mmCIF file of C-alpha atoms and ligand atoms in Angstrom:
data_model
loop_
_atom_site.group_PDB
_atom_site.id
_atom_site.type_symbol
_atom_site.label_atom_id
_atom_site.label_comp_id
_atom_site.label_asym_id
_atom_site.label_seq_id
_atom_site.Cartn_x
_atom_site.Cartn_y
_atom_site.Cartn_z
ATOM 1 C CA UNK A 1 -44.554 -2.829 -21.068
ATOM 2 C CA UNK A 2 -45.900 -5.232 -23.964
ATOM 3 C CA UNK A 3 -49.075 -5.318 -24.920
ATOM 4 C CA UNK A 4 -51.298 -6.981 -27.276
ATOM 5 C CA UNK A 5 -53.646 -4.126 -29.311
ATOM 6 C CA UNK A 6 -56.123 -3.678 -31.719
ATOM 7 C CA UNK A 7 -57.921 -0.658 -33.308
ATOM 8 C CA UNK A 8 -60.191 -2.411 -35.479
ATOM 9 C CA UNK A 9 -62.389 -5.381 -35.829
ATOM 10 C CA UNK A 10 -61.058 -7.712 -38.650
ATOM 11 C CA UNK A 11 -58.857 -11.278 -38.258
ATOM 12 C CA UNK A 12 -56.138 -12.496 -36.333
ATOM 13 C CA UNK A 13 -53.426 -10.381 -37.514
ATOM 14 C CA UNK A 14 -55.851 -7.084 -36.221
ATOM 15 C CA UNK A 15 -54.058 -7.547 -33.464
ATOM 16 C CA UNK A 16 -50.422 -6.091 -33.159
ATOM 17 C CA UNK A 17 -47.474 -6.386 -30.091
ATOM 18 C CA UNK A 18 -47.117 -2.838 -28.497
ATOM 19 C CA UNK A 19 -44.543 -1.028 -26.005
ATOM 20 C CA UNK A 20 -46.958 0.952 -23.787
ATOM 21 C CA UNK A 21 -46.504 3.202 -20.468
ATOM 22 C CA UNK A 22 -46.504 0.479 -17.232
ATOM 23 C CA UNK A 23 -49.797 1.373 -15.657
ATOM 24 C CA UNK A 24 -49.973 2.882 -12.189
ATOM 25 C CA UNK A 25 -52.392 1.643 -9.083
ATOM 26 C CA UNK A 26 -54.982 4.347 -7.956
ATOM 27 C CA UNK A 27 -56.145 3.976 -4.413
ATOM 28 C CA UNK A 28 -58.612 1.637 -4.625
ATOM 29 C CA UNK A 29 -56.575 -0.148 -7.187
ATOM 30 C CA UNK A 30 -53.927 -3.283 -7.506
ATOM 31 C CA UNK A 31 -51.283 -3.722 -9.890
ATOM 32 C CA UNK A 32 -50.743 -7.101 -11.562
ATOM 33 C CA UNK A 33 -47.883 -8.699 -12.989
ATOM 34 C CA UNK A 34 -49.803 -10.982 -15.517
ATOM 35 C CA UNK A 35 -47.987 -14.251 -15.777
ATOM 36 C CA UNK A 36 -50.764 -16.199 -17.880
ATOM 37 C CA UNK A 37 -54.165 -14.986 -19.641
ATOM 38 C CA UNK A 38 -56.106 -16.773 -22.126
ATOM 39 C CA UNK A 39 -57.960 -16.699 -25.944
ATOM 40 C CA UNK A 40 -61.543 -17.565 -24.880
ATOM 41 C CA UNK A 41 -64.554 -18.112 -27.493
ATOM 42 C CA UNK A 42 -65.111 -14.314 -26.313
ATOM 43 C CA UNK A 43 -62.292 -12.633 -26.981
ATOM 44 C CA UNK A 44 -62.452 -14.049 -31.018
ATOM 45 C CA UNK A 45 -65.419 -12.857 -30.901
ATOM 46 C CA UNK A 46 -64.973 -9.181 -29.913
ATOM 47 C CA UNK A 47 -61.884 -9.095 -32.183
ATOM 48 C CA UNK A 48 -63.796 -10.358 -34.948
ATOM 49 C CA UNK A 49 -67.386 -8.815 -34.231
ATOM 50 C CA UNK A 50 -69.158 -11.903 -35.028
ATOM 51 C CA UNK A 51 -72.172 -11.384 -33.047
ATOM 52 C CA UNK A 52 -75.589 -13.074 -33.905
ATOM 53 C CA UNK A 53 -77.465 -10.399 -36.282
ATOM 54 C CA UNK A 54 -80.623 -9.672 -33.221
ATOM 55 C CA UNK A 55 -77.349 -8.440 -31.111
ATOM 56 C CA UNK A 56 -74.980 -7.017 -33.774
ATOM 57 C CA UNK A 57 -75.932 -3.257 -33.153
ATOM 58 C CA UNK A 58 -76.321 -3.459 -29.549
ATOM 59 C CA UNK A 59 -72.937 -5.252 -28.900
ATOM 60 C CA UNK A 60 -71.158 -2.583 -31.344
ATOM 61 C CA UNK A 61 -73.022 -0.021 -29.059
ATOM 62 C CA UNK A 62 -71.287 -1.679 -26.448
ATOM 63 C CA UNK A 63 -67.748 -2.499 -27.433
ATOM 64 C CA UNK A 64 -67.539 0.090 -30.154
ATOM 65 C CA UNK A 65 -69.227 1.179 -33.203
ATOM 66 C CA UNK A 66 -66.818 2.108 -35.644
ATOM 67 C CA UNK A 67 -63.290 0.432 -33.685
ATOM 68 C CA UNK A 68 -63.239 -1.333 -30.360
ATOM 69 C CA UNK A 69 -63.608 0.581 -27.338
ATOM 70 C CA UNK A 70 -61.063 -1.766 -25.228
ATOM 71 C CA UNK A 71 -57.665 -1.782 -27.628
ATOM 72 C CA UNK A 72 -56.340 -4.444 -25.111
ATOM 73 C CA UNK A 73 -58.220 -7.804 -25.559
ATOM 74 C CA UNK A 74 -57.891 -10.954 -22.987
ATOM 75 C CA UNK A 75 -60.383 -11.256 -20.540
ATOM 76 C CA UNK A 76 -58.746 -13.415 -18.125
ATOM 77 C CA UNK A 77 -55.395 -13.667 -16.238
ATOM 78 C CA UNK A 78 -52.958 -14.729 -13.542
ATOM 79 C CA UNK A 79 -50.621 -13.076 -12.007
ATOM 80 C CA UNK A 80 -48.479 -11.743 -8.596
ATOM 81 C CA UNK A 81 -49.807 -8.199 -6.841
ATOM 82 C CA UNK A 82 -46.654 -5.979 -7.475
ATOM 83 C CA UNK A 83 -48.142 -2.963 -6.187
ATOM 84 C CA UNK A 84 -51.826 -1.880 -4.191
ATOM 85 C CA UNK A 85 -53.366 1.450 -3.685
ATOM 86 C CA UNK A 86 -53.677 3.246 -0.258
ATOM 87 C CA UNK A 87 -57.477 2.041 -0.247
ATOM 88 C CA UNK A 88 -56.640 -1.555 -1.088
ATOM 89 C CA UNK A 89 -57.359 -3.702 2.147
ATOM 90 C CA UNK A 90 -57.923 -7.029 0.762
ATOM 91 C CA UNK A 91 -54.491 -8.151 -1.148
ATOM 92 C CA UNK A 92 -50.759 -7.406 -0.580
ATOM 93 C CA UNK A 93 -47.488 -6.896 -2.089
ATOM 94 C CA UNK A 94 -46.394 -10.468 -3.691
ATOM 95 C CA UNK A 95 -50.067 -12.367 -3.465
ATOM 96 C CA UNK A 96 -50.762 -14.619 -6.474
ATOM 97 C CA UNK A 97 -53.885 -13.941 -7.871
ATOM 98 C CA UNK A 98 -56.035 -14.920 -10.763
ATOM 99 C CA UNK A 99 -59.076 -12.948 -11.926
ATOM 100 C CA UNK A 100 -61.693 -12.354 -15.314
ATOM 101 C CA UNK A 101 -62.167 -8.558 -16.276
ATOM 102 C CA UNK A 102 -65.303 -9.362 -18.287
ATOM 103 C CA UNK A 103 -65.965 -8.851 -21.731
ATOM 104 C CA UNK A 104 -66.605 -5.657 -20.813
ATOM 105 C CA UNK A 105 -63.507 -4.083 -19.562
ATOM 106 C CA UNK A 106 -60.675 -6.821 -20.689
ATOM 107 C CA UNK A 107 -56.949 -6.204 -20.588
ATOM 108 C CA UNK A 108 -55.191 -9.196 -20.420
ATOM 109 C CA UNK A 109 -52.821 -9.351 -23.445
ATOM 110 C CA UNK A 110 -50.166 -7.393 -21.455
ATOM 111 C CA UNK A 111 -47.424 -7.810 -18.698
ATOM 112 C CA UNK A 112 -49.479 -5.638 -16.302
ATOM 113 C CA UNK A 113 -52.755 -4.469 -15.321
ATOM 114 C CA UNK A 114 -54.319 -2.337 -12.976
ATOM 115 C CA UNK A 115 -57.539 -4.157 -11.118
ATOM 116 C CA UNK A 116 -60.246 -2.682 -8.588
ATOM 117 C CA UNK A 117 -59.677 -4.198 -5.277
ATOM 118 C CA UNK A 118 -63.666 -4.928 -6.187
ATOM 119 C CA UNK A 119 -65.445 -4.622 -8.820
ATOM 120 C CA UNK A 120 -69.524 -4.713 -9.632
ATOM 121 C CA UNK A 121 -68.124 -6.165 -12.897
ATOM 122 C CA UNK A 122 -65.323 -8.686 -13.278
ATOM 123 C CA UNK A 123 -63.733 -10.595 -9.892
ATOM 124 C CA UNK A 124 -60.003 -10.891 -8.738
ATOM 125 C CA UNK A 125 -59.440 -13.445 -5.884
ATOM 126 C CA UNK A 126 -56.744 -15.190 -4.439
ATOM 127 C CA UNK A 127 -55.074 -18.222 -6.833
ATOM 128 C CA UNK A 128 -55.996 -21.884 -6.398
ATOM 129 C CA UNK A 129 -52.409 -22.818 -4.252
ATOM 130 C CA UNK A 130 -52.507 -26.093 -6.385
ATOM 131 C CA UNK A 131 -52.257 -24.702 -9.742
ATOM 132 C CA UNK A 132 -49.713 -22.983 -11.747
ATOM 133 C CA UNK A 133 -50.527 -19.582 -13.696
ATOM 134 C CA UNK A 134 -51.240 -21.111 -16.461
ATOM 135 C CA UNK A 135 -53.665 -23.297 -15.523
ATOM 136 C CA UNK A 136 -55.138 -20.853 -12.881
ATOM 137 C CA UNK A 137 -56.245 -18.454 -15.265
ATOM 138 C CA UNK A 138 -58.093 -20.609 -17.566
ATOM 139 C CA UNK A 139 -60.463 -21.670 -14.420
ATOM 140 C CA UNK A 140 -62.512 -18.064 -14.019
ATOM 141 C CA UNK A 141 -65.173 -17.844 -17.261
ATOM 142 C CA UNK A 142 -65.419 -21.152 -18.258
ATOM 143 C CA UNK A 143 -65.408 -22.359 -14.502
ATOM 144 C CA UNK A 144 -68.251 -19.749 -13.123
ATOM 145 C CA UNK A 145 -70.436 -20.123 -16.748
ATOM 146 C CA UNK A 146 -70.433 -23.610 -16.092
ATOM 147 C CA UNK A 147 -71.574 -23.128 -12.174
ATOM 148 C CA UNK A 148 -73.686 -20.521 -12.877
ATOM 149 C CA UNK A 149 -75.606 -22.776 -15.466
ATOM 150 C CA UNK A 150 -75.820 -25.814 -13.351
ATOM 151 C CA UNK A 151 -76.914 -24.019 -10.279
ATOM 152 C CA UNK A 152 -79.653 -22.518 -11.980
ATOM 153 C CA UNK A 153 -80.881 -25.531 -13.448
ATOM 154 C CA UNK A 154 -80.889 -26.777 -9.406
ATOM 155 C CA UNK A 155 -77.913 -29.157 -9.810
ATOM 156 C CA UNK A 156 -78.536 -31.938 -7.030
ATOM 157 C CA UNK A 157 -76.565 -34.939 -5.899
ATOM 158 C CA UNK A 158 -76.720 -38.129 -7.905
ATOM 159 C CA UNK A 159 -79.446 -36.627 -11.022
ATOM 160 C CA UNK A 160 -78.502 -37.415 -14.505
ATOM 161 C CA UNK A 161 -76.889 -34.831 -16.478
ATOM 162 C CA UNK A 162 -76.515 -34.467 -20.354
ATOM 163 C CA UNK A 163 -73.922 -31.857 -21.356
ATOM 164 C CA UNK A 164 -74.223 -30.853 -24.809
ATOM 165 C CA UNK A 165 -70.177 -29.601 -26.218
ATOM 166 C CA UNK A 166 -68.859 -31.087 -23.104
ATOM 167 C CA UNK A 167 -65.484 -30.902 -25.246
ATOM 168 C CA UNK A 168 -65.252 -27.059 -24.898
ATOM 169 C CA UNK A 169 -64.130 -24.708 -21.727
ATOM 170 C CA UNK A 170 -67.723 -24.008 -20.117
ATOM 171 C CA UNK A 171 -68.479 -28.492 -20.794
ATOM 172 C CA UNK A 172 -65.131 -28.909 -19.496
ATOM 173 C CA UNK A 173 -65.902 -27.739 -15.748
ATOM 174 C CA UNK A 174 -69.796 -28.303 -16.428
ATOM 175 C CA UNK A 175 -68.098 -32.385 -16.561
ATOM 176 C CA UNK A 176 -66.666 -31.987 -13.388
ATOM 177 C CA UNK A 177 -69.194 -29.942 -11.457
ATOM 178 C CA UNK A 178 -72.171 -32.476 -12.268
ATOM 179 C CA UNK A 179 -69.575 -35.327 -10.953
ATOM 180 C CA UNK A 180 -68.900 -33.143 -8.056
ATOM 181 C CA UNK A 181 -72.184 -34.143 -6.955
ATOM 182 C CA UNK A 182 -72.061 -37.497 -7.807
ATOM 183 C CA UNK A 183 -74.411 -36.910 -10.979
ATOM 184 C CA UNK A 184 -74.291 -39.395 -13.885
ATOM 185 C CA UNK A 185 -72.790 -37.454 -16.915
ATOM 186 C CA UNK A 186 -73.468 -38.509 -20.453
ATOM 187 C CA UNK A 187 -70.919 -35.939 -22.877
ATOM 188 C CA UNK A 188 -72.258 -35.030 -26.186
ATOM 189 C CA UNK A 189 -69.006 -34.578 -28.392
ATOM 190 C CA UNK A 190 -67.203 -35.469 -31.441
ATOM 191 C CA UNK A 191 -65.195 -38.912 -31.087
ATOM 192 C CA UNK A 192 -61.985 -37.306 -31.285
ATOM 193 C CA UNK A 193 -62.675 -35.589 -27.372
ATOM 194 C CA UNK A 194 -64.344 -38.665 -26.345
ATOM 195 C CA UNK A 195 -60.937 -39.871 -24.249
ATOM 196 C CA UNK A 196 -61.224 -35.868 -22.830
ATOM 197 C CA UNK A 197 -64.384 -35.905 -21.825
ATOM 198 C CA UNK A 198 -64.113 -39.566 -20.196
ATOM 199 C CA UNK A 199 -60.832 -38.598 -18.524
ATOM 200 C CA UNK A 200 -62.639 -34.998 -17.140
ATOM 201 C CA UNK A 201 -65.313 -37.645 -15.286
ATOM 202 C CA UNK A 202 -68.063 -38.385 -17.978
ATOM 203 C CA UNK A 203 -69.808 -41.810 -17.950
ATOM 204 C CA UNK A 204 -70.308 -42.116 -21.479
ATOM 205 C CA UNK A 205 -70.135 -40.455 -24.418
ATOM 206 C CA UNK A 206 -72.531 -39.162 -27.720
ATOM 207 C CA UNK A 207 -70.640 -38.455 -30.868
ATOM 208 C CA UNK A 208 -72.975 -35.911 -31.891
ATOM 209 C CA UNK A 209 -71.690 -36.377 -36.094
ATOM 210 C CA UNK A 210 -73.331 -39.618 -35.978
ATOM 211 C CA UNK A 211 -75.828 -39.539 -33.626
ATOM 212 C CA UNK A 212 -78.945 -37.654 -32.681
ATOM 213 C CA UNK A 213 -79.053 -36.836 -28.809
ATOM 214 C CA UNK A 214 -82.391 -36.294 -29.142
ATOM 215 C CA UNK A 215 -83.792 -39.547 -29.694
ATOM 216 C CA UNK A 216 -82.152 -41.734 -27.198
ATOM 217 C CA UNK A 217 -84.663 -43.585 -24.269
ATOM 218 C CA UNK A 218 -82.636 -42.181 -21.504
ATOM 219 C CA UNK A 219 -84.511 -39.105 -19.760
ATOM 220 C CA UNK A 220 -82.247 -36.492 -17.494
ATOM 221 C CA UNK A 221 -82.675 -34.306 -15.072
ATOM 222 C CA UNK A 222 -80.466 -31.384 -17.163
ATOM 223 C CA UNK A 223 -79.424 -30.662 -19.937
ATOM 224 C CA UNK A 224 -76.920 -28.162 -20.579
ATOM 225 C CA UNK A 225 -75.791 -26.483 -23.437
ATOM 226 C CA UNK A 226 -71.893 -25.691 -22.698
ATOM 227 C CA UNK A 227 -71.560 -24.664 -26.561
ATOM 228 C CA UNK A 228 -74.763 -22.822 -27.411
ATOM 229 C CA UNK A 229 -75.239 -25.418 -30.130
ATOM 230 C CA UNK A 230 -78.431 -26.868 -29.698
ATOM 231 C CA UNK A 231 -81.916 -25.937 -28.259
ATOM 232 C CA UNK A 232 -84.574 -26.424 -25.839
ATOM 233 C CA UNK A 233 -87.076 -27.875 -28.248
ATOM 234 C CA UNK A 234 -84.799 -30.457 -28.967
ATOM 235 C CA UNK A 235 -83.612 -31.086 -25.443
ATOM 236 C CA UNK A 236 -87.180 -31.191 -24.436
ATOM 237 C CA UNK A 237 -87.725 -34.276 -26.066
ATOM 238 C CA UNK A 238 -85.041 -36.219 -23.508
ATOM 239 C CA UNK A 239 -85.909 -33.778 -20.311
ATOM 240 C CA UNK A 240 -87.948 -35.718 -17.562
ATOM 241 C CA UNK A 241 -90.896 -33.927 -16.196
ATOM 242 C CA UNK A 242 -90.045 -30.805 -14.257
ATOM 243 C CA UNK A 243 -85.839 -31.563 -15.726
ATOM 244 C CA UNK A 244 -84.231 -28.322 -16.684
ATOM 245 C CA UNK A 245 -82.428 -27.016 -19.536
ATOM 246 C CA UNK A 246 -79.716 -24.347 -19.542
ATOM 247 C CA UNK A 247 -77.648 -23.053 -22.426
ATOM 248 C CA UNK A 248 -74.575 -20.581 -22.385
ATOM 249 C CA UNK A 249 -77.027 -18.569 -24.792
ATOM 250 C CA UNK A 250 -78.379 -16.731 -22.054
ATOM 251 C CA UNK A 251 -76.436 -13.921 -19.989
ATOM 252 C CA UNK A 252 -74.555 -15.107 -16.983
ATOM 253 C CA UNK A 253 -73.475 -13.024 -14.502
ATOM 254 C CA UNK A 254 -70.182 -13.128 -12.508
ATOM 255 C CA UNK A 255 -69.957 -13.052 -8.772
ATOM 256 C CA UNK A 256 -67.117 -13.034 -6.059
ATOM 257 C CA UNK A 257 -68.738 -16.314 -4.385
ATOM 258 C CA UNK A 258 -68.356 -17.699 -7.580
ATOM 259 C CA UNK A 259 -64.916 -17.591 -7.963
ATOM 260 C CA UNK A 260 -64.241 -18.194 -4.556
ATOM 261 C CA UNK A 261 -66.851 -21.929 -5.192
ATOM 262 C CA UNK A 262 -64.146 -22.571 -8.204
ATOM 263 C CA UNK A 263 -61.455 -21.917 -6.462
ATOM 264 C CA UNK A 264 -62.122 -24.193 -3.402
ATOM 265 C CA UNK A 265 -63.270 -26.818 -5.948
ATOM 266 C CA UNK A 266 -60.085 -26.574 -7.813
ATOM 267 C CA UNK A 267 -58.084 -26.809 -4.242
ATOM 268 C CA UNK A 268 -59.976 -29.944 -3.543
ATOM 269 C CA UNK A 269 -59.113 -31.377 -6.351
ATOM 270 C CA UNK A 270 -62.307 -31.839 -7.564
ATOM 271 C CA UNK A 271 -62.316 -29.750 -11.261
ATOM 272 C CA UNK A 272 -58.927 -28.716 -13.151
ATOM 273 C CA UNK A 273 -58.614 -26.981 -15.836
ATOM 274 C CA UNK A 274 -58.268 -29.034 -19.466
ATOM 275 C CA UNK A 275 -55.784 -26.638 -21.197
ATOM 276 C CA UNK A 276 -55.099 -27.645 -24.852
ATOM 277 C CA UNK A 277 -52.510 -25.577 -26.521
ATOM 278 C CA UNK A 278 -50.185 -23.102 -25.087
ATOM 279 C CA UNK A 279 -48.523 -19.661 -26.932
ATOM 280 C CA UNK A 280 -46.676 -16.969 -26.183
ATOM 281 C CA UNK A 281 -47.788 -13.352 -26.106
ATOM 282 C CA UNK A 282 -45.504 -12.622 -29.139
ATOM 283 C CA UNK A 283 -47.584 -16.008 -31.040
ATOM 284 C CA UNK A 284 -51.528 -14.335 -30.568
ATOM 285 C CA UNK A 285 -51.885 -14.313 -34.031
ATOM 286 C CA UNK A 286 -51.544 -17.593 -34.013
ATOM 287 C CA UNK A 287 -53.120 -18.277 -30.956
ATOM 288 C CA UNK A 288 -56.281 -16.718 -32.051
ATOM 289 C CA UNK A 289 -56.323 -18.243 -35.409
ATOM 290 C CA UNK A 290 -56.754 -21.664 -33.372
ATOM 291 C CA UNK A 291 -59.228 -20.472 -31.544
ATOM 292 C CA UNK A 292 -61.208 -19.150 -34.363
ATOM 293 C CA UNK A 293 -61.255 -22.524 -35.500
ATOM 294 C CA UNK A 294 -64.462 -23.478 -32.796
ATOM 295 C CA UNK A 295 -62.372 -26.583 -32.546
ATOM 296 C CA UNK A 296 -60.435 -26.148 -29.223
ATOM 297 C CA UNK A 297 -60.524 -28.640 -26.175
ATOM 298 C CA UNK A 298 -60.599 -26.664 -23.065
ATOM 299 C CA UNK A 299 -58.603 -23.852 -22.890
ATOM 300 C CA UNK A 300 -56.263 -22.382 -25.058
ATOM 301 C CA UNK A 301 -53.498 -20.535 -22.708
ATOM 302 C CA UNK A 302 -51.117 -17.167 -23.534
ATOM 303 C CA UNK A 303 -47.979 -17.106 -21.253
ATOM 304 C CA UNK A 304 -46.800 -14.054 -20.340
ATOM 305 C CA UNK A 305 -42.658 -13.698 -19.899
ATOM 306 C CA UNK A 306 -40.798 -10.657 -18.306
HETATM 307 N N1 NAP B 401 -72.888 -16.602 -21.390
HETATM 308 C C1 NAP B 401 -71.626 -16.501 -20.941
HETATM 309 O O1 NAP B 401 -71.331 -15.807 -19.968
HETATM 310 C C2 NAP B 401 -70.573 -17.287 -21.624
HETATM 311 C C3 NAP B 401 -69.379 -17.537 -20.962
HETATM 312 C C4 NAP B 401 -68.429 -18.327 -21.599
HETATM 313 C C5 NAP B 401 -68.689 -18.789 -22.879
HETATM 314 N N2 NAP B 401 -69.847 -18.457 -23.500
HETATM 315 C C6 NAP B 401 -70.143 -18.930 -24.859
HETATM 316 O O2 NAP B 401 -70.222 -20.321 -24.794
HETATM 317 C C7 NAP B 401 -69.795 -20.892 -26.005
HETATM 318 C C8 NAP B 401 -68.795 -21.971 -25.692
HETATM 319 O O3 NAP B 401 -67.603 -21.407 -25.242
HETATM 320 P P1 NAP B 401 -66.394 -22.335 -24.819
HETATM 321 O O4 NAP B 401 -65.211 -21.461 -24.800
HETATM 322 O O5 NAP B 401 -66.718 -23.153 -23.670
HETATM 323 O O6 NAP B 401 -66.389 -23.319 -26.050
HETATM 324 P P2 NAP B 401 -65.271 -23.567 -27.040
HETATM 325 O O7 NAP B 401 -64.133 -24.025 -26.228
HETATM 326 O O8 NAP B 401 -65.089 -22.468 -28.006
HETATM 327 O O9 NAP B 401 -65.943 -24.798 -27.833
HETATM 328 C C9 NAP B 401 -65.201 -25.524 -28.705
HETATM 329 C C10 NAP B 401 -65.620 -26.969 -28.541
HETATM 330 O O10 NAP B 401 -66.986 -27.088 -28.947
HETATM 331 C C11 NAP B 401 -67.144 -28.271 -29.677
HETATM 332 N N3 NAP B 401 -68.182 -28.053 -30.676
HETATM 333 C C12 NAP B 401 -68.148 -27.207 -31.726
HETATM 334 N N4 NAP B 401 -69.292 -27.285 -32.428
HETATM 335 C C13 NAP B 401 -70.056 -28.206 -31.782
HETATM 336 C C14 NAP B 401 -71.353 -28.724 -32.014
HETATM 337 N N5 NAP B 401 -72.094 -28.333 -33.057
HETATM 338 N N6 NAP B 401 -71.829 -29.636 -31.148
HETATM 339 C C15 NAP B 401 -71.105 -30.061 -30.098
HETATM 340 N N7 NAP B 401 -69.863 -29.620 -29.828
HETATM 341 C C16 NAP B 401 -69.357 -28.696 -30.679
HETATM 342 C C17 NAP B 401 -65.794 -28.506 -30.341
HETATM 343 O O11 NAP B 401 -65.587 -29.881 -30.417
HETATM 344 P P3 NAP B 401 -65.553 -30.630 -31.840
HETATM 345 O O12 NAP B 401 -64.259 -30.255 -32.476
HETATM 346 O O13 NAP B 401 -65.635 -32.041 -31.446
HETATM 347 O O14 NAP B 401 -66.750 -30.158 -32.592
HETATM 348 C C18 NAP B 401 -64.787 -27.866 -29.373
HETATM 349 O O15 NAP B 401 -64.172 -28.820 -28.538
HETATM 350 C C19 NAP B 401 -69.260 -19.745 -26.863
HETATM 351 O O16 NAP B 401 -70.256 -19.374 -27.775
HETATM 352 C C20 NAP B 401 -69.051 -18.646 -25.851
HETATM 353 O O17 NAP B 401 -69.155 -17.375 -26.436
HETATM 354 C C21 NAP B 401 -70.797 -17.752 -22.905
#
């Protein structure tokens, strides 16, 4: 099959197009034909290695000291079940799925991979029916980051809600969640995603170039930080008494009741995904040199052809 690989940290063009064994389903095990994965903010960064200096050592613990650990990068994917193992109870031959792997395993630069029916890490559920592949698998990390943060900051109908890079993946759905429950969104962003972030649901709109966030009257109930750009002293200063601030800065963690929250949302309509460019497996290079960029809107999308 093809694969994406890479065998050492370094730019873009790290990462080479491979002809690798098909993997095979163990018992406990489905196989997936990927039809769409995606370059998150994550994966650049594992190719790359640029973690903050306090969790340089730890992460290269993690992923791999000298090379990565994980030669296949892409941490999120749809696809169709092609094959299960004798164990696997909960999917069949020829159900769509979509599913993240985690930073920890990844996997998804490739036409197949093999999945635990469940996993402690990393969650494979059925596909939103309403969406394609493509835009299925840019719903799992950015969609559950962006629950995860809200519900912990006690998300509650009609409060007011400031999201700070509401132009990126995790602000994306962080948009649409807060309007979910009928919250009044104000979108910190640049003024060229101002017509995004207006058409994803926001009220209004900060151009954070030319303005402070900071030191505007209005006092919310949240504030989240959907691009780990900013910081609680300064979101203090517009937080009402007992308000809450989040940030993508801290560790999430990823549940099956999460994904099965985004995917209902998505089904009701209520959050899609905001996919800004599209490449093919053969264009990664390229596709990761965008994303390098910190510019993206959304989700950038790899599509996967057999
Ligand atoms: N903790 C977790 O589990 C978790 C999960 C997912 C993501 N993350 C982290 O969350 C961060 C965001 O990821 P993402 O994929 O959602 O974002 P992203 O798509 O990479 O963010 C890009 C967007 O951020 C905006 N942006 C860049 N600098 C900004 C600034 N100083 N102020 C306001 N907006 C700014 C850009 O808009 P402009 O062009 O207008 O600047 C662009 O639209 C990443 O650091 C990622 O590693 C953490």
């Amino acid at each position: 099959m093809n694969a994406v690989m890479y065998t050492k940290y370094g730019p873009p063009n790290v990462l080479k197009m491979v002809d690798i064994e098909k993997p095979q389903p163990r018992d406990h095990e489905v196989l997936v034909k990927i039809y769409a994965a995606t370059v998150t903010s994550g994966d650049v960064r594992l190719r790359s290695s640029n973690f903050p200096p306090l969790f340089w050592l730890p992460a290269r613990l993690i992923f791999g000291l000298f090379k990565p650990k994980k030669r296949i990068l892409g941490h999120e994917l749809s696809g169709i079940v092609e094959a299960v193992g004798k164990e696997v109870t909960k999917f069949k031959i020829g159900d769509e799925v979509f599913a993240t792997t985690t930073m920890l395993k990844t996997g998804s630069y490739a036409e197949y991979i093999c999945l635990p029916q469940e996993r402690k890490k990393g969650v494979l559920g059925l596909k939103p029916k309403n969406l394609s592949f493509k835009e299925a698998t840019a719903l799992p990390v950015g969609g559950m980051t962006a629950l995860f943060l809200l519900n912990k900051a006690n998300l509650s109908k009609g409060q007011q809600v400031l999201i700070y890079g509401a132009s990126g993946s995790v602000g994306s759905y962080a948009i649409q969640i807060a309007k979910e429950k009928e919250a009044t969104v104000v979108a910190v962003c640049s003024s060229s995603n101002v017509d995004m972030v207006k058409s994803l649901g926001a009220d209004s709109a900060i151009d954070y170039k030319k303005e402070d966030y900071s030191l505007i009257e209005k006092k919310f109930d949240i504030v989240c930080d959907a691009v780990g750009k900013t910081s609680k002293s300064k979101a203090k200063k517009i937080l009402k008494q007992g308000g809450n601030f989040v940030s993508v800065n801290t560790l999430t963690s990823v549940k099956e009741e999460h994904l099965n929250t985004i995917k209902e949302l998505a089904e009701k309509q209520k959050i899609r995904p905001y996919i800004d460019k599209c490449f093919q497996l053969s264009e990664i290079v390229a596709a990761h040199a965008y994303v390098d960029k910190e510019r993206k809107k959304g989700n950038v999308v790899i599509e996967i052809t057999h």
